[in-house]
Coordinates of C-alpha atoms in Angstrom, one line a residue:
X1 CA 14.6 -22.3 -6.5
X2 CA 15.4 -23.9 -3.1
X3 CA 12.8 -24.2 -0.3
X4 CA 15.1 -22.1 1.9
X5 CA 15.0 -19.1 -0.5
X6 CA 11.2 -19.4 -0.9
X7 CA 10.8 -19.3 2.9
X8 CA 13.1 -16.3 3.1
X9 CA 11.0 -14.6 0.5
X10 CA 7.8 -15.3 2.4
X11 CA 9.4 -13.9 5.6
X12 CA 10.5 -10.7 3.8
X13 CA 7.1 -10.1 2.1
X14 CA 5.2 -10.9 5.4
X15 CA 7.3 -8.3 7.2
X16 CA 6.7 -5.7 4.5
X17 CA 3.0 -6.4 4.5
X18 CA 2.9 -6.2 8.3
X19 CA 4.7 -2.8 8.1
X20 CA 2.1 -1.5 5.7
X21 CA -0.7 -2.8 7.9
X22 CA 0.5 -0.7 10.8
X23 CA 0.6 2.5 8.9
X24 CA -3.0 3.7 8.9
X25 CA -3.2 3.3 12.7
X26 CA -0.2 5.6 13.2
X27 CA -1.7 8.1 10.9
X28 CA -5.0 8.1 12.8
X29 CA -3.0 8.6 16.1
X30 CA -1.2 11.6 14.5
X31 CA -4.6 13.1 13.6
X32 CA -5.7 12.7 17.2
X33 CA -2.8 14.9 18.2
X34 CA -4.0 17.6 15.8
X35 CA -1.6 17.1 12.9
X36 CA -3.0 17.7 9.4
X37 CA -2.9 15.3 6.3
X38 CA -0.4 17.7 4.7
X39 CA 1.9 17.5 7.7
X40 CA 1.6 13.7 7.9
X41 CA 2.3 13.1 4.3
X42 CA 5.1 15.7 3.9
X43 CA 7.0 14.4 6.9
X44 CA 6.7 10.8 5.7
X45 CA 7.9 11.6 2.2
X46 CA 10.8 13.9 3.2
X47 CA 12.2 11.5 5.7
X48 CA 11.5 8.6 3.4
X49 CA 13.5 10.2 0.6
X50 CA 16.4 10.8 3.0
X51 CA 16.3 7.2 4.1
X52 CA 16.2 5.9 0.5
X53 CA 19.0 8.3 -0.5
X54 CA 21.2 6.9 2.3
X55 CA 20.4 3.3 1.2
X56 CA 21.4 4.1 -2.4
X57 CA 24.6 5.8 -1.3
X58 CA 25.5 2.7 0.8
X59 CA 24.8 0.4 -2.2
X60 CA 26.9 2.6 -4.5
X61 CA 29.9 2.4 -2.1
X62 CA 29.5 -1.3 -1.4
X63 CA 28.9 -2.6 -4.9
X64 CA 30.6 0.2 -6.9
X65 CA 30.4 -0.6 -10.6
X66 CA 28.0 -3.5 -10.1
X67 CA 25.0 -1.2 -9.6
X68 CA 23.2 -0.6 -12.9
X69 CA 22.5 3.2 -13.2
X70 CA 19.1 4.5 -14.2
X71 CA 18.8 6.2 -17.5
X72 CA 17.0 9.5 -18.0
X73 CA 14.1 7.5 -19.5
X74 CA 14.0 5.1 -16.5
X75 CA 13.9 8.1 -14.1
X76 CA 11.1 9.8 -16.0
X77 CA 9.0 6.7 -16.2
X78 CA 9.5 5.9 -12.5
X79 CA 8.7 9.4 -11.4
X80 CA 5.6 9.3 -13.5
X81 CA 4.6 6.0 -11.9
X82 CA 5.4 7.4 -8.5
X83 CA 2.8 10.1 -8.9
X84 CA 0.1 7.4 -8.3
X85 CA 2.1 6.3 -5.2
X86 CA 1.8 9.9 -3.8
X87 CA -1.9 10.0 -4.6
X88 CA -2.5 6.6 -2.9
X89 CA -1.0 7.9 0.3
X90 CA -3.0 11.1 0.2
X91 CA -6.3 9.5 -0.7
X92 CA -5.9 6.7 1.9
X93 CA -4.9 9.1 4.7
X94 CA -7.9 11.4 3.8
X95 CA -10.1 8.3 4.0
X96 CA -9.1 7.3 7.5
X97 CA -9.7 10.8 8.6
X98 CA -13.4 10.2 8.1
X99 CA -13.9 6.5 8.6
X100 CA -12.4 3.8 10.8
X101 CA -9.0 2.3 9.8
X102 CA -10.7 -1.2 9.7
X103 CA -13.0 0.1 7.0
X104 CA -10.3 2.1 5.2
X105 CA -8.1 -1.0 4.7
X106 CA -11.0 -3.0 3.3
X107 CA -11.7 -0.3 0.7
X108 CA -8.0 -0.2 -0.2
X109 CA -8.2 -4.0 -0.8
X110 CA -10.7 -3.3 -3.7
X111 CA -7.5 -3.3 -5.8
X112 CA -8.3 -7.0 -6.2
X113 CA -11.2 -6.5 -8.6
X114 CA -9.9 -3.2 -9.9
X115 CA -6.7 -5.0 -11.0
X116 CA -8.8 -7.6 -12.8
X117 CA -10.8 -4.8 -14.5
X118 CA -7.7 -2.9 -15.6
X119 CA -6.1 -6.0 -16.9
X120 CA -9.2 -6.8 -18.9
X121 CA -9.2 -3.3 -20.5
X122 CA -5.4 -3.2 -21.2
X123 CA -5.2 -6.8 -22.6
X124 CA -8.6 -6.7 -24.2
X125 CA -9.7 -10.1 -23.1
X126 CA -12.2 -11.4 -20.6
X127 CA -10.9 -12.6 -17.2
X128 CA -10.8 -16.3 -16.3
X129 CA -13.6 -17.9 -14.3
X130 CA -11.2 -18.2 -11.4
X131 CA -10.7 -14.4 -11.3
X132 CA -14.4 -13.7 -11.7
X133 CA -15.2 -16.0 -8.7
X134 CA -12.5 -14.2 -6.7
X135 CA -14.0 -10.8 -7.6
X136 CA -17.5 -11.9 -6.4
X137 CA -16.0 -13.2 -3.2
X138 CA -14.2 -9.8 -2.7
X139 CA -17.5 -7.9 -3.2
X140 CA -19.4 -10.1 -0.7
X141 CA -16.5 -9.9 1.7
X142 CA -16.5 -6.1 1.4
X143 CA -20.2 -5.8 2.2
X144 CA -19.6 -7.9 5.4
X145 CA -16.2 -6.3 6.4
X146 CA -17.6 -2.7 6.1
X147 CA -20.7 -3.8 8.2
X148 CA -23.0 -1.7 6.0
X149 CA -25.8 -4.2 6.5
X150 CA -26.0 -2.9 10.1
X151 CA -28.6 -0.2 9.8
X152 CA -27.2 1.5 13.0
X153 CA -23.8 2.1 11.3
X154 CA -23.4 5.5 9.5
X155 CA -20.3 5.7 7.3
X156 CA -19.1 9.1 6.2
X157 CA -19.3 9.1 2.4
X158 CA -16.3 11.4 2.1
X159 CA -14.2 8.6 3.6
X160 CA -15.8 6.0 1.3
X161 CA -15.0 8.2 -1.7
X162 CA -11.4 8.8 -0.7
X163 CA -11.0 5.1 0.1
X164 CA -12.2 4.0 -3.4
X165 CA -9.9 6.6 -5.0
X166 CA -7.0 5.2 -2.9
X167 CA -7.7 1.7 -4.2
X168 CA -7.9 2.9 -7.8
X169 CA -4.6 4.8 -7.4
X170 CA -2.9 1.8 -5.7
X171 CA -4.0 -0.4 -8.6
X172 CA -2.2 1.9 -11.0
X173 CA 0.9 1.9 -8.7
X174 CA 1.0 -1.9 -8.7
X175 CA 0.6 -2.2 -12.5
X176 CA 3.3 0.4 -13.2
X177 CA 5.8 -0.6 -10.5
X178 CA 6.0 -4.2 -11.8
X179 CA 6.6 -3.1 -15.4
X180 CA 8.9 -0.1 -15.3
X181 CA 12.8 -0.1 -15.2
X182 CA 13.1 -3.6 -13.7
X183 CA 16.8 -3.8 -14.6
X184 CA 17.9 -1.3 -12.0
X185 CA 18.1 -1.8 -8.2
X186 CA 15.0 -1.7 -6.0
X187 CA 16.6 1.1 -4.0
X188 CA 16.9 3.3 -7.1
X189 CA 13.4 2.4 -8.3
X190 CA 12.0 3.3 -4.8
X191 CA 13.9 6.6 -4.8
X192 CA 12.6 7.8 -8.2
X193 CA 9.1 6.7 -7.5
X194 CA 9.2 8.5 -4.2
X195 CA 10.4 11.6 -6.0
X196 CA 7.3 11.4 -8.2
X197 CA 5.1 10.9 -5.3
X198 CA 6.7 13.7 -3.4
X199 CA 5.7 16.2 -6.2
X200 CA 2.0 15.3 -5.6
X201 CA 2.3 15.3 -1.8
X202 CA 4.2 18.7 -1.7
X203 CA 1.7 20.2 -4.1
X204 CA -1.2 19.1 -1.9
X205 CA 0.5 20.5 1.2
X206 CA 1.2 23.8 -0.5
X207 CA -2.5 24.1 -1.6
X208 CA -4.2 22.9 1.6
X209 CA -2.0 23.9 4.6
X210 CA -3.6 27.1 5.8
X211 CA -2.1 27.1 9.3
X212 CA 1.6 27.3 10.1
X213 CA 3.4 24.0 9.5
X214 CA 3.9 22.1 12.7
X215 CA 7.5 20.8 12.3
X216 CA 7.2 18.7 15.5
X217 CA 5.5 16.1 13.2
X218 CA 9.0 15.1 11.9
X219 CA 10.1 13.8 15.3
X220 CA 6.8 12.7 16.7
X221 CA 5.4 10.7 13.8
X222 CA 7.5 11.4 10.6
X223 CA 10.2 8.9 11.4
X224 CA 7.7 6.1 12.2
X225 CA 5.6 6.9 9.1
X226 CA 8.6 7.0 6.8
X227 CA 10.0 3.7 8.1
X228 CA 6.7 1.8 7.9
X229 CA 5.3 3.5 4.8
X230 CA 8.1 4.4 2.4
X231 CA 11.4 2.7 3.4
X232 CA 10.9 -0.8 5.0
X233 CA 7.9 -2.2 3.0
X234 CA 9.1 -1.4 -0.6
X235 CA 12.6 -2.7 0.1
X236 CA 11.4 -5.9 1.8
X237 CA 8.8 -6.6 -0.9
X238 CA 11.1 -5.9 -3.8
X239 CA 13.6 -8.3 -2.2
X240 CA 10.9 -10.9 -1.3
X241 CA 8.7 -11.1 -4.4
X242 CA 11.5 -12.5 -6.8
X243 CA 12.0 -15.3 -4.3
X244 CA 8.3 -16.2 -3.7
X245 CA 6.9 -15.4 -7.2
X246 CA 3.9 -13.1 -7.8
X247 CA 1.3 -15.7 -6.8
X248 CA 2.7 -16.7 -3.4
X249 CA 3.9 -13.2 -2.7
X250 CA 0.4 -11.7 -3.3
X251 CA -1.1 -14.3 -0.9
X252 CA 1.4 -13.5 1.8
X253 CA 1.0 -9.7 1.3
X254 CA -2.7 -10.1 2.2
X255 CA -1.4 -10.1 5.8
X256 CA -1.7 -6.4 5.6
X257 CA -5.5 -6.6 6.0
X258 CA -5.8 -8.5 9.3
X259 CA -2.7 -6.7 10.7
X260 CA -4.3 -3.3 10.0
X261 CA -7.6 -4.3 11.5
X262 CA -5.9 -5.8 14.6
X263 CA -3.8 -2.6 15.1
X264 CA -6.9 -0.5 14.9
X265 CA -8.7 -2.8 17.3
X266 CA -5.8 -2.8 19.9
X267 CA -4.5 0.8 19.7
X268 CA -7.6 2.8 18.6
X269 CA -10.2 0.6 20.3
X270 CA -12.2 0.4 17.0
X271 CA -15.1 -2.1 17.3
X272 CA -14.8 -5.0 14.9
X273 CA -17.8 -7.4 15.0
X274 CA -17.8 -11.1 14.0
X275 CA -19.4 -10.5 10.6
X276 CA -16.6 -8.1 9.7
X277 CA -14.0 -10.7 10.5
X278 CA -15.9 -13.1 8.2
X279 CA -15.7 -10.5 5.4
X280 CA -12.0 -10.0 6.0
X281 CA -11.4 -13.8 5.8
X282 CA -13.4 -13.9 2.5
X283 CA -11.3 -11.1 1.0
X284 CA -8.1 -13.0 1.9
X285 CA -9.7 -16.2 0.5
X286 CA -10.3 -14.3 -2.8
X287 CA -6.7 -13.3 -3.0
X288 CA -5.6 -16.9 -2.5
X289 CA -8.0 -18.1 -5.1
X290 CA -6.8 -15.5 -7.6
X291 CA -3.2 -16.5 -7.2
X292 CA -3.3 -20.3 -6.9
X293 CA -2.7 -22.3 -10.0
X294 CA -5.4 -25.0 -10.0
X295 CA -4.2 -26.7 -13.2
X296 CA -2.0 -29.8 -13.0
X297 CA 0.6 -28.3 -15.3
X298 CA 3.5 -26.3 -13.9

């Protein structure tokens, strides 16, 4: 693969990760205006589905017979995988309702060691020394990045719990998304996964929305949330990862962490101390260690 294509892939993945990194700050700002988790997630998924439908329609017209159509089995598997996508959004948004965004994104990054654990269980073999070292670095980085060593900091355990659940759900999403129906277009895969996620989100909204639904969320925040959460990042990352490869792509996607913290620092005035930045750097370092091939062989 040419250097030009690799750089293009890095650019696409970086843009996708940056978009994801902005998301939680926008959610927090929507909360400050009085919108509920149900309203935020519902508007995001409805407008996201409309956006992905339009992209699929455009591809169908442009490429006609070249687009491989999803089978009923593909659709079922992708929708099933998409339920974890819906749960990730719900859990993450519930987490940032109780804790700072800078803490929430650190908790979401626990997918690094959760992914290693899940891989060990599924493949029934111990992880490499390289991965074990990366896991320990992530855990140390998490302690620093959440600033829990500071006795004056009190974190709401509801937020911690939802954040850990979001990481577990996101780990499941990553494992299934990279293994299901890879032969069809990224737009189709995104559509059916979104449909699966929408079932979870709409069920949650139906069960928890006790006040009249505030439809102004669609214009105020729905468009922004759907663009940065359900349309732009999946499309860019699905296009970029084949060009970068999983290793380099994973390293570049770690941009989501500092971008999320910076957004919270600038727009929400969240306090981020020096030790927290050290912890964030350690988590990014662990992701790099996990994805670099230290052997001399290709």
